[in-house]
Coordinates of C-alpha atoms in Angstrom, one line a residue:
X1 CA -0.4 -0.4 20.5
X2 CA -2.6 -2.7 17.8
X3 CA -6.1 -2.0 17.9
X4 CA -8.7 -4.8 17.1
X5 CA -11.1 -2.8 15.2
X6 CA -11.6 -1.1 11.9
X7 CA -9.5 1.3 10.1
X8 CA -9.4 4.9 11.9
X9 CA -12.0 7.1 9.7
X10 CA -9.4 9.8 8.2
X11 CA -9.6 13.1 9.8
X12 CA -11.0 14.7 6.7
X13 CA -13.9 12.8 5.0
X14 CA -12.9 10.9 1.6
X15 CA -13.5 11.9 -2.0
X16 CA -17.2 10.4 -2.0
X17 CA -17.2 6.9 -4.0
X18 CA -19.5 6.8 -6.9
X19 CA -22.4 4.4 -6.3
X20 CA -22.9 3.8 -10.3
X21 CA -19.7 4.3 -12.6
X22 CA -20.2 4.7 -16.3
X23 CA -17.4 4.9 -17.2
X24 CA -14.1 2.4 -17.4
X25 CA -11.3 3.1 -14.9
X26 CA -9.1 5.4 -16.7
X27 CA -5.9 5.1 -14.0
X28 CA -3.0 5.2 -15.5
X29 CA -0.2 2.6 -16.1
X30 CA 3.0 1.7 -17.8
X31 CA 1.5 1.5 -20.8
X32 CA -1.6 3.7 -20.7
X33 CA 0.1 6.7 -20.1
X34 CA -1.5 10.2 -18.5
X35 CA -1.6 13.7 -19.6
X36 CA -0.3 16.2 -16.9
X37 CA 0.8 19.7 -17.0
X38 CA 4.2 18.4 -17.3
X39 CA 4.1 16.0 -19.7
X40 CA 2.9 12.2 -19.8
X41 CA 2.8 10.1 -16.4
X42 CA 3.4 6.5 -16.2
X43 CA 2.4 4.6 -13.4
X44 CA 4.3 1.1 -12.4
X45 CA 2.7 -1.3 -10.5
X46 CA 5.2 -3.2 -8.3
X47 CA 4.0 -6.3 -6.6
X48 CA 5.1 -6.2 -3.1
X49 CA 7.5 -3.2 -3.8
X50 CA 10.1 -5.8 -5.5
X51 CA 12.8 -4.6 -7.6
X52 CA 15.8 -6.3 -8.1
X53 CA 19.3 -4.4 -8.8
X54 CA 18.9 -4.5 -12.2
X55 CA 15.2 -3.4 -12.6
X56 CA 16.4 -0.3 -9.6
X57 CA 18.9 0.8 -12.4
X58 CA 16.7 0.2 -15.4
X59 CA 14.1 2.6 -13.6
X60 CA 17.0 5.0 -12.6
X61 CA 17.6 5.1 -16.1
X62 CA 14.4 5.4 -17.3
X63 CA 14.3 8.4 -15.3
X64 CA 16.6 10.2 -16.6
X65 CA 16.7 9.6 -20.2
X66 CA 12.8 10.0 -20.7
X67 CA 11.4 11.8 -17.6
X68 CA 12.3 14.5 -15.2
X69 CA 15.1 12.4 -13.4
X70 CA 13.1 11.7 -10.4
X71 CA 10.8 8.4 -9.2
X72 CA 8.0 9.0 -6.9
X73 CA 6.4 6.7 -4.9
X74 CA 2.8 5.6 -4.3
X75 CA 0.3 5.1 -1.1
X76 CA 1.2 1.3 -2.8
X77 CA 4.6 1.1 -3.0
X78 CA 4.1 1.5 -6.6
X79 CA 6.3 3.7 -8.8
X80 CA 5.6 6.5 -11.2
X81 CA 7.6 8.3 -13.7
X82 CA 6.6 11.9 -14.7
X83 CA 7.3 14.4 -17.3
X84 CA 7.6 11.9 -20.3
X85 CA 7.4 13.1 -24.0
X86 CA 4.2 12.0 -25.6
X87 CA 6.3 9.6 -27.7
X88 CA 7.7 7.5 -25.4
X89 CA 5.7 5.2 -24.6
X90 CA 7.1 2.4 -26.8
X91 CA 10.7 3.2 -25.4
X92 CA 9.5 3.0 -21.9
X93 CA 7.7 -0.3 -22.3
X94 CA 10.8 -1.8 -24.2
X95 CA 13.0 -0.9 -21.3
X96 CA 10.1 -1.8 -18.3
X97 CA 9.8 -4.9 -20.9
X98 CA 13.7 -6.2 -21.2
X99 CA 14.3 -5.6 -17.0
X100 CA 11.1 -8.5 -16.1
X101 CA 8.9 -5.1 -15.1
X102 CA 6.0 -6.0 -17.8
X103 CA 5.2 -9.8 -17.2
X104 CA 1.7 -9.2 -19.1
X105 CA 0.9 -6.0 -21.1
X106 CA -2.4 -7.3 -20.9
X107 CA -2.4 -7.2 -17.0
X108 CA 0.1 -4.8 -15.7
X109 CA -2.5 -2.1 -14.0
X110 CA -4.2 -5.1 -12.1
X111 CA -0.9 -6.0 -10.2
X112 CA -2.1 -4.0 -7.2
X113 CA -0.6 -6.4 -4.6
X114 CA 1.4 -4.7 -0.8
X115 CA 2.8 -7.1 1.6
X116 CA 4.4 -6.5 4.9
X117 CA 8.1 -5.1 3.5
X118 CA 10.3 -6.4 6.2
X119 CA 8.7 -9.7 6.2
X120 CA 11.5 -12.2 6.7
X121 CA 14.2 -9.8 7.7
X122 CA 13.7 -8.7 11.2
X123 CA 12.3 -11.3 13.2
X124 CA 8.4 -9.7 13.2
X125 CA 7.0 -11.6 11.1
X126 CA 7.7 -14.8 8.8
X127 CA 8.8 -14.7 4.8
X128 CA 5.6 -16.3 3.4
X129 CA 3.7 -13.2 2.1
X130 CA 6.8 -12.4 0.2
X131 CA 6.1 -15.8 -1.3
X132 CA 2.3 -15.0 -1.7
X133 CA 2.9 -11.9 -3.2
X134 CA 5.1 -13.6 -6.2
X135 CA 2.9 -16.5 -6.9
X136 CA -1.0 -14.4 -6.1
X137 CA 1.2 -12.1 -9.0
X138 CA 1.9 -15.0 -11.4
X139 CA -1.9 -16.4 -10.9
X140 CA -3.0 -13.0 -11.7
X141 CA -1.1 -12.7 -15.0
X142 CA -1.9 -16.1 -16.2
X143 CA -5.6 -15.4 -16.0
X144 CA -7.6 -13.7 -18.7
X145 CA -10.5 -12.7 -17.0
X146 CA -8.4 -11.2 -14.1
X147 CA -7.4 -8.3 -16.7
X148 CA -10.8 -6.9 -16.2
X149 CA -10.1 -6.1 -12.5
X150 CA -9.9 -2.6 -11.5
X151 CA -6.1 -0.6 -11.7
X152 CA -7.4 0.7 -7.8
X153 CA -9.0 -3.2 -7.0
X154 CA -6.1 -4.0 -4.3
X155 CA -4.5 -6.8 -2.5
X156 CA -3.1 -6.6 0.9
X157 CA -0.7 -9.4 2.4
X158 CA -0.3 -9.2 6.3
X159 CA 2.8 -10.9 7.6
X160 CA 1.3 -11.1 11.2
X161 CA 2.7 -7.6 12.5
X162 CA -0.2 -5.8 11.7
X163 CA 1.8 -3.0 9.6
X164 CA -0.1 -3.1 5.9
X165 CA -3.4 -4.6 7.4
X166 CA -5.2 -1.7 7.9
X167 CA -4.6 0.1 4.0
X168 CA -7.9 -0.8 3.0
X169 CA -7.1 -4.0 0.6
X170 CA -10.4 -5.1 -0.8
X171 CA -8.6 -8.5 -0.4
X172 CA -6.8 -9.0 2.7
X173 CA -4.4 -11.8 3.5
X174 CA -3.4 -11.8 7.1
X175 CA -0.5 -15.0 8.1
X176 CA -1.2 -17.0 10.9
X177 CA 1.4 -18.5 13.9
X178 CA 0.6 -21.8 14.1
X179 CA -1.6 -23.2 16.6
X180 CA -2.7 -19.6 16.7
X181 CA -5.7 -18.0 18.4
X182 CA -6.9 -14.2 18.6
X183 CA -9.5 -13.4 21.7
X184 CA -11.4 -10.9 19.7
X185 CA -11.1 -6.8 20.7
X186 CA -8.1 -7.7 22.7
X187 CA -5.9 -4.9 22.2
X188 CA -1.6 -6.3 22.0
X189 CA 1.8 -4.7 22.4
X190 CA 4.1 -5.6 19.8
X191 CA 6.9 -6.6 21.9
X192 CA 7.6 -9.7 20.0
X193 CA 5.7 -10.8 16.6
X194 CA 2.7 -8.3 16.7
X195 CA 0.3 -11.4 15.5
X196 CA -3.2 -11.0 15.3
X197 CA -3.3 -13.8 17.1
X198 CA -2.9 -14.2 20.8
X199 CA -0.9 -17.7 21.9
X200 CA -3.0 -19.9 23.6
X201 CA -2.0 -21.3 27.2
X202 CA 0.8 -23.8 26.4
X203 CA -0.5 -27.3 26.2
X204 CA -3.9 -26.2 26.4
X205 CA -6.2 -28.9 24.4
X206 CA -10.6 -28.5 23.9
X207 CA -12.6 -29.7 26.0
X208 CA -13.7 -33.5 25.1
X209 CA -16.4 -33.1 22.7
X210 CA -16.2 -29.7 21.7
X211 CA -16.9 -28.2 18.3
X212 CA -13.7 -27.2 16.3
X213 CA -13.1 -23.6 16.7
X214 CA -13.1 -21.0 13.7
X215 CA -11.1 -18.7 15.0
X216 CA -8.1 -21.4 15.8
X217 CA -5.4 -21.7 12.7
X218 CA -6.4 -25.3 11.2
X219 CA -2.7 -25.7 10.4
X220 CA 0.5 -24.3 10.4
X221 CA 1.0 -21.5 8.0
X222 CA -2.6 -20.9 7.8
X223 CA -3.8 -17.1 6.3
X224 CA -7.2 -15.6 7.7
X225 CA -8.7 -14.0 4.3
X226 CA -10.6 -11.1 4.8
X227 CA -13.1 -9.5 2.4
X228 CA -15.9 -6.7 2.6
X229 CA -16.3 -7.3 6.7
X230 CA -15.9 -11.1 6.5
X231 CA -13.3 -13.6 7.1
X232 CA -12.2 -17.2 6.1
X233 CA -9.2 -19.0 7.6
X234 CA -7.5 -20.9 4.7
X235 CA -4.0 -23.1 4.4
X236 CA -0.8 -20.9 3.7
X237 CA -0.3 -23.0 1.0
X238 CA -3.4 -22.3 -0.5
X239 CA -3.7 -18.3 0.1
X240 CA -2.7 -17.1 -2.9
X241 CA -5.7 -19.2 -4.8
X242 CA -7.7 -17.9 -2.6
X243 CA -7.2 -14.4 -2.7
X244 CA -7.7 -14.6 -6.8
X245 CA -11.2 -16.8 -6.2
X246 CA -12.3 -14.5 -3.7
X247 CA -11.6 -11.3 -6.4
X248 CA -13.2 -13.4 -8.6
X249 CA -16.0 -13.4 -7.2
X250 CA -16.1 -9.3 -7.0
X251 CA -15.8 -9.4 -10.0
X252 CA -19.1 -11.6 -10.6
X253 CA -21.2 -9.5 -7.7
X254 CA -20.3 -6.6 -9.6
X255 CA -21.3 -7.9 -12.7
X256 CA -24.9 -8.6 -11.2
X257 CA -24.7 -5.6 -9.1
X258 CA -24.5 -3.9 -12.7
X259 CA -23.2 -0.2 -10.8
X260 CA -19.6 -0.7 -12.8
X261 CA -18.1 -0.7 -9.2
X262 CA -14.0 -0.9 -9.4
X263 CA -13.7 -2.1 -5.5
X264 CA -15.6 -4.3 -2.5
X265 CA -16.7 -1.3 -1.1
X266 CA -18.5 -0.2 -3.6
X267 CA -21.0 -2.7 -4.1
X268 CA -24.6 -2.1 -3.2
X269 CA -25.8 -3.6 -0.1
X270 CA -27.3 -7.0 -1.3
X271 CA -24.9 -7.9 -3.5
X272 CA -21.7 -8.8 -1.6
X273 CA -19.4 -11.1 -3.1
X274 CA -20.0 -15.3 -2.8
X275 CA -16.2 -15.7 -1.6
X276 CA -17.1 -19.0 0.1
X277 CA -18.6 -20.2 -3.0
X278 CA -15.7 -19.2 -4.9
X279 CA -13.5 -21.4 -2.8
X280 CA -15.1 -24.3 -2.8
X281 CA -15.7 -23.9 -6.4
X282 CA -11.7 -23.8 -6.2
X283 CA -11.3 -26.2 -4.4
X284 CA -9.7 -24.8 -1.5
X285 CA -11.2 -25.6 2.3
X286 CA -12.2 -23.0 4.7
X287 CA -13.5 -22.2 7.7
X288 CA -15.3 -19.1 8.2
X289 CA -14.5 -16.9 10.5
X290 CA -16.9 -15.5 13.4
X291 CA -17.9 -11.7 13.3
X292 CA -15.5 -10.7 16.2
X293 CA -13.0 -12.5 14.7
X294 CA -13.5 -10.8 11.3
X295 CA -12.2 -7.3 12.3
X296 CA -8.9 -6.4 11.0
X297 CA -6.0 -5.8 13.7
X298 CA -3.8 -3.3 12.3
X299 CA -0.7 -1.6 13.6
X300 CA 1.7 1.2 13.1
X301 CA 3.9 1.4 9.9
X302 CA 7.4 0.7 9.8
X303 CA 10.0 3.2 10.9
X304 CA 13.3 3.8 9.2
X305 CA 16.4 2.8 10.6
X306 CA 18.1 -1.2 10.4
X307 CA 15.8 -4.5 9.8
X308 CA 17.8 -7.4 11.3
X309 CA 21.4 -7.9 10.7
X310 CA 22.0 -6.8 7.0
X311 CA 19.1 -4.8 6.0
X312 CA 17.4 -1.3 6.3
X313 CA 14.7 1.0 5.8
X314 CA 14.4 4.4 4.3
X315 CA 12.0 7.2 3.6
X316 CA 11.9 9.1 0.4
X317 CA 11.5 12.8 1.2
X318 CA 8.1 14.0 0.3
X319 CA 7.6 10.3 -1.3
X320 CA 10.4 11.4 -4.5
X321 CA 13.4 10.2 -5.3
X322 CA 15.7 11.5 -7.5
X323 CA 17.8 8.9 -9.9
X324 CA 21.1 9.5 -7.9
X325 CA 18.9 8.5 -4.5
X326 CA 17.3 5.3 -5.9
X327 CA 21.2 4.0 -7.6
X328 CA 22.5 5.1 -3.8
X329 CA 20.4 1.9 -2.6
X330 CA 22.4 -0.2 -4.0
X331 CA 24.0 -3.0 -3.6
X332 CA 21.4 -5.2 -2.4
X333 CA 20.1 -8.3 -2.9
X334 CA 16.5 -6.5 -3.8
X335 CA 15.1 -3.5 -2.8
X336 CA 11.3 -3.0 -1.4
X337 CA 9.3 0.1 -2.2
X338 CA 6.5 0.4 0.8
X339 CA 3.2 2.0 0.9
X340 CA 4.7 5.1 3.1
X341 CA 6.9 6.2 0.6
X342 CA 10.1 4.4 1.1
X343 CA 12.9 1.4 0.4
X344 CA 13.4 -1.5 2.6
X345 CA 17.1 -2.2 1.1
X346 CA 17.5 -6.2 1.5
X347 CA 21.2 -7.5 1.9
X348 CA 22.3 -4.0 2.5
X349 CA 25.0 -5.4 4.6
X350 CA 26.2 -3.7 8.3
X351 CA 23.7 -0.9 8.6
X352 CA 25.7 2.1 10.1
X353 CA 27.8 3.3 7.5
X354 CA 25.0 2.6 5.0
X355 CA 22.4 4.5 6.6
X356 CA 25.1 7.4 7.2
X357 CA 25.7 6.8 3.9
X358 CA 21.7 6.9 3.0
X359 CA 21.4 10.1 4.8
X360 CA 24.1 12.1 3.5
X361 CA 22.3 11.4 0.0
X362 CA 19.2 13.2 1.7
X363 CA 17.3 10.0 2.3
X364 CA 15.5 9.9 5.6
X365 CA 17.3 7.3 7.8
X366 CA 15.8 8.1 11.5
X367 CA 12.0 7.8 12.9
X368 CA 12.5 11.2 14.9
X369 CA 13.5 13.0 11.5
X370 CA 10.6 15.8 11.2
X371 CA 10.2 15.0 8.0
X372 CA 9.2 11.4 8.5
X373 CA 5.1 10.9 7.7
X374 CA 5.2 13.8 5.4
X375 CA 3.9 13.2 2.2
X376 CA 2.6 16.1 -0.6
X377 CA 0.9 15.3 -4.4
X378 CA 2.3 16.6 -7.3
X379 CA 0.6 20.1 -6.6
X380 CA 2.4 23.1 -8.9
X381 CA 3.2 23.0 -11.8
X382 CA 2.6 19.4 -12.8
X383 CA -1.1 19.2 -11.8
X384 CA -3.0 21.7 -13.6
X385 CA -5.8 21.2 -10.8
X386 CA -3.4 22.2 -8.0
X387 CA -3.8 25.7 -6.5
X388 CA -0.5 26.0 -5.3
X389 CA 3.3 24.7 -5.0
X390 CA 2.6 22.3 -2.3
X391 CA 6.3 20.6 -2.6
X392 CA 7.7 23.8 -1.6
X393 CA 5.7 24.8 0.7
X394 CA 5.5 21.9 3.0
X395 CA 6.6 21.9 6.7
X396 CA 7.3 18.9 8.7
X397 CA 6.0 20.8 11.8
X398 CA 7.3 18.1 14.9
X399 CA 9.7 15.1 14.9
X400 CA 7.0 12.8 15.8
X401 CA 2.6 12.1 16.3
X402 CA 0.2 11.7 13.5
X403 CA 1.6 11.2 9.5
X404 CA 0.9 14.7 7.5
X405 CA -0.6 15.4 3.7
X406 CA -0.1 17.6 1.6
X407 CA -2.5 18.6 -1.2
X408 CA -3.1 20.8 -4.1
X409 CA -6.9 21.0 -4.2
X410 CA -10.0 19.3 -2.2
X411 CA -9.2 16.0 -4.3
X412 CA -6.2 14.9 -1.9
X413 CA -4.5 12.7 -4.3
X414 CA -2.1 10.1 -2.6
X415 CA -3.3 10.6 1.0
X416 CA -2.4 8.3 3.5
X417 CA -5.0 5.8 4.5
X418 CA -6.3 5.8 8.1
X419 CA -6.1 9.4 10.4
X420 CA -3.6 11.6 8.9
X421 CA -3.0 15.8 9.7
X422 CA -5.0 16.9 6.4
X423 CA -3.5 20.1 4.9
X424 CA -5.2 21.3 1.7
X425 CA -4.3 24.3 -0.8
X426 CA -7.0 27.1 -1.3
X427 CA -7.9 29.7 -3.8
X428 CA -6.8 32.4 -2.2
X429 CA -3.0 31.0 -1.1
X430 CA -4.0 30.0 1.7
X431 CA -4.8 26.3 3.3
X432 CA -6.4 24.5 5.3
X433 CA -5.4 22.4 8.3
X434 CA -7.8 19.7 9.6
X435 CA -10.0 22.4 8.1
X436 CA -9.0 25.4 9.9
X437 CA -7.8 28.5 7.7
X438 CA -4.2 28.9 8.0
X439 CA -1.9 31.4 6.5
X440 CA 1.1 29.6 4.1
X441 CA 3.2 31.3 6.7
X442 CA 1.8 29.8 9.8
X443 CA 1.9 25.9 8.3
X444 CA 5.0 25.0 10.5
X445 CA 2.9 25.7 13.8
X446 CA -0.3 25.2 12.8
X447 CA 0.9 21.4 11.7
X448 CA 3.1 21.1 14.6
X449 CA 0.0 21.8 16.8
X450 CA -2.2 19.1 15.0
X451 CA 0.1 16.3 14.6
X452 CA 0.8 16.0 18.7
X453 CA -2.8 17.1 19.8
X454 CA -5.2 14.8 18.5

């Protein structure tokens, strides 16, 4: 079921965000590389997930030859390597560099960008955000000032289905059917395109006289672009533009603001971002949209098994590959890292034998695997903060209900976003779940018990 309403709070309250930074944002990237317990971490940012073959086996490679032989995957479909020696860095970014993965030095931690990862391939929802995703990347890159954007500031492209609008983009890009109109809290089954949009009465036409409605698409391929609890309806053709003016202007509200704030959210009250001022100033045409109309619809991720005719999707156990799992998703025509830890393989041809295949390589190929929605951090050894092997000790606890986390200490790096079953290490080997003690040796039950109850 979609929900037309705000992101579910997460059963465990958020790291607090800081009001007033004084500091730059230190998160890492390709280039600026981070000391762990074992050894240097780099961080790829991977607009929409994209890699071609080539750039799959130039990371593959990458892995092996500099890291620990093993690729693990981000809450945004981002890539990081791990376990690099402190005098790599040049190698890496020659290799990144040569395979298209470093389009601007300059830029590469601002390329924060997750689109729908089946858009175009199953029949849910239409191939345009692809599309956005390459050319909002290109606009990005090709303007100074957008270097000075946050490495967490985030864009969020929406095919319609509902499946990435809820991860908390502070821009969202949401495509809309033509001709489409959403009644707003209506709650819809996603038994065709989960748009949200509901279809108007066919041949339906305003009343003589009437104003022109906000929350109707003005033209086919329109976007609805949403931004700290407003919304704008905007061309498809223009979306992309829009979602650089409208982090443009964050970037001038937090300027004023003067709080260093590295996301929407963070801005004091009073000093939201001019987004409609931005457009125009851009020269792109919008109609805002009406409160009820501005709440995001969101829906549940995607689940592994065949997209369409000749692709398919695939979980990384505990969000890591290992080099000999990322080559196994070739061939393809491209393959799409996603923001729950897994590969949408494009062109991947009949899907049976390859998901057989998939699975035999220990990649999880089935939505009632009970290790499907279970993520973990680094915990032991590579996180010195970590109070205990979390990797190992993670249980999947039930073949289905609410995505679980892992985590080494209160930080809870890499949870999901939304309402997740929130396990956490403690000092004295024990954890807790959804903040109730729990022996390492009761985890399987205790989780099983949480992820079907609430």
């Amino acid at each position: 079921m979609l929900a037309a309403m705000p992101p579910t709070p997460p059963s465990t309250p958020e790291r607090d965000e800081a009001r007033k930074r004084d500091r730059g944002d230190a998160c890492p990237g390709a280039l600026r590389l981070h000391a762990a317990d074992d050894g240097r971490l780099a961080r790829l940012r991977l607009p929409a997930g994209r890699l071609t073959a080539h750039q799959v086996e130039t990371l593959a490679a990458a892995a092996e030859t500099l890291g620990d032989g093993r690729i693990s995957l981000t809450s945004r479909g981002n890539a990081e390597l791990r376990g690099l020696a402190e005098e790599c860095g040049a190698e890496l970014a020659a290799l990144l560099a040569e395979a298209g993965l470093l389009p601007s030095p300059t830029h590469e931690r601002v390329r924060n960008i997750v689109a729908s990862p089946a858009a175009g391939l199953d029949g849910l929802g239409g191939p345009e955000v692809q599309l956005w995703a390459r050319e909002l990347d290109a606009l990005l890159c090709a303007e100074p000032w957008a270097a000075a954007l946050s490495g967490r500031f985030l864009f969020v492209l929406d095919d319609g289905r509902a499946d990435v609008a809820g991860l908390g983009g502070d821009v969202t890009l949401v495509a809309v059917k033509p001709g489409a109109k959403r009644e707003p809290g209506a709650a819809q089954e996603p038994s065709t395109a989960p748009d949200p949009d509901a279809a108007p009465e066919p041949g339906a036409a305003p009343e003589p006289g009437a104003a022109p409605d906000p929350d109707a698409a003005p033209e086919p391929g329109a976007a609805r672009l949403y931004v700290g609890g407003r919304a704008w309806l905007v061309a498809g053709a223009d979306a992309p533009r829009a979602a650089l003016a409208a982090a443009g202007a964050f970037l001038d509200a937090a300027r004023t603001a003067g709080t260093g704030a590295w996301r929407v959210r963070e801005l004091p009250e009073g000093c939201a971002p001019d987004v409609a001022g931005a457009l125009d100033r851009a020269g792109i045409a919008a109609e805002p949209v009406t409160p009820a109309g501005s709440l995001l619809v969101y829906g549940p991720p995607l689940a592994p098994g065949p997209l369409g005719p000749t692709s398919l999707y695939v979980l990384a156990p505990l969000g890591r590959l290992t080099a000999a799992q990322l080559r196994a998703l070739l061939p393809a025509e491209e393959v799409r890292l996603t923001p729950w830890r897994g590969a949408v393989v494009v062109g991947a041809g009949p899907s049976g034998d390859r998901l057989a295949a998939l699975d035999s390589h220990g990649l999880i190929t089935h939505p009632v695997s009970p290790w499907a929605g279970v993520s973990a951090c680094t915990g032991r050894p590579g996180c010195a903060k970590s109070l205990a092997d979390v990797r190992a000790d993670a249980a999947p606890g039930s073949t289905r209900g609410l995505p679980v986390h892992y985590s080494g200490c209160e930080r809870r790096c890499g949870h999901p976003h939304g309402t997740w079953v929130d396990v956490v290490a403690t000092a004295d080997g024990a954890y807790l779940v959804d903040g109730a003690p729990t022996p390492r040796t009761a985890l399987s039950d205790a989780v099983t018990t949480a992820r079907t109850t609430r």
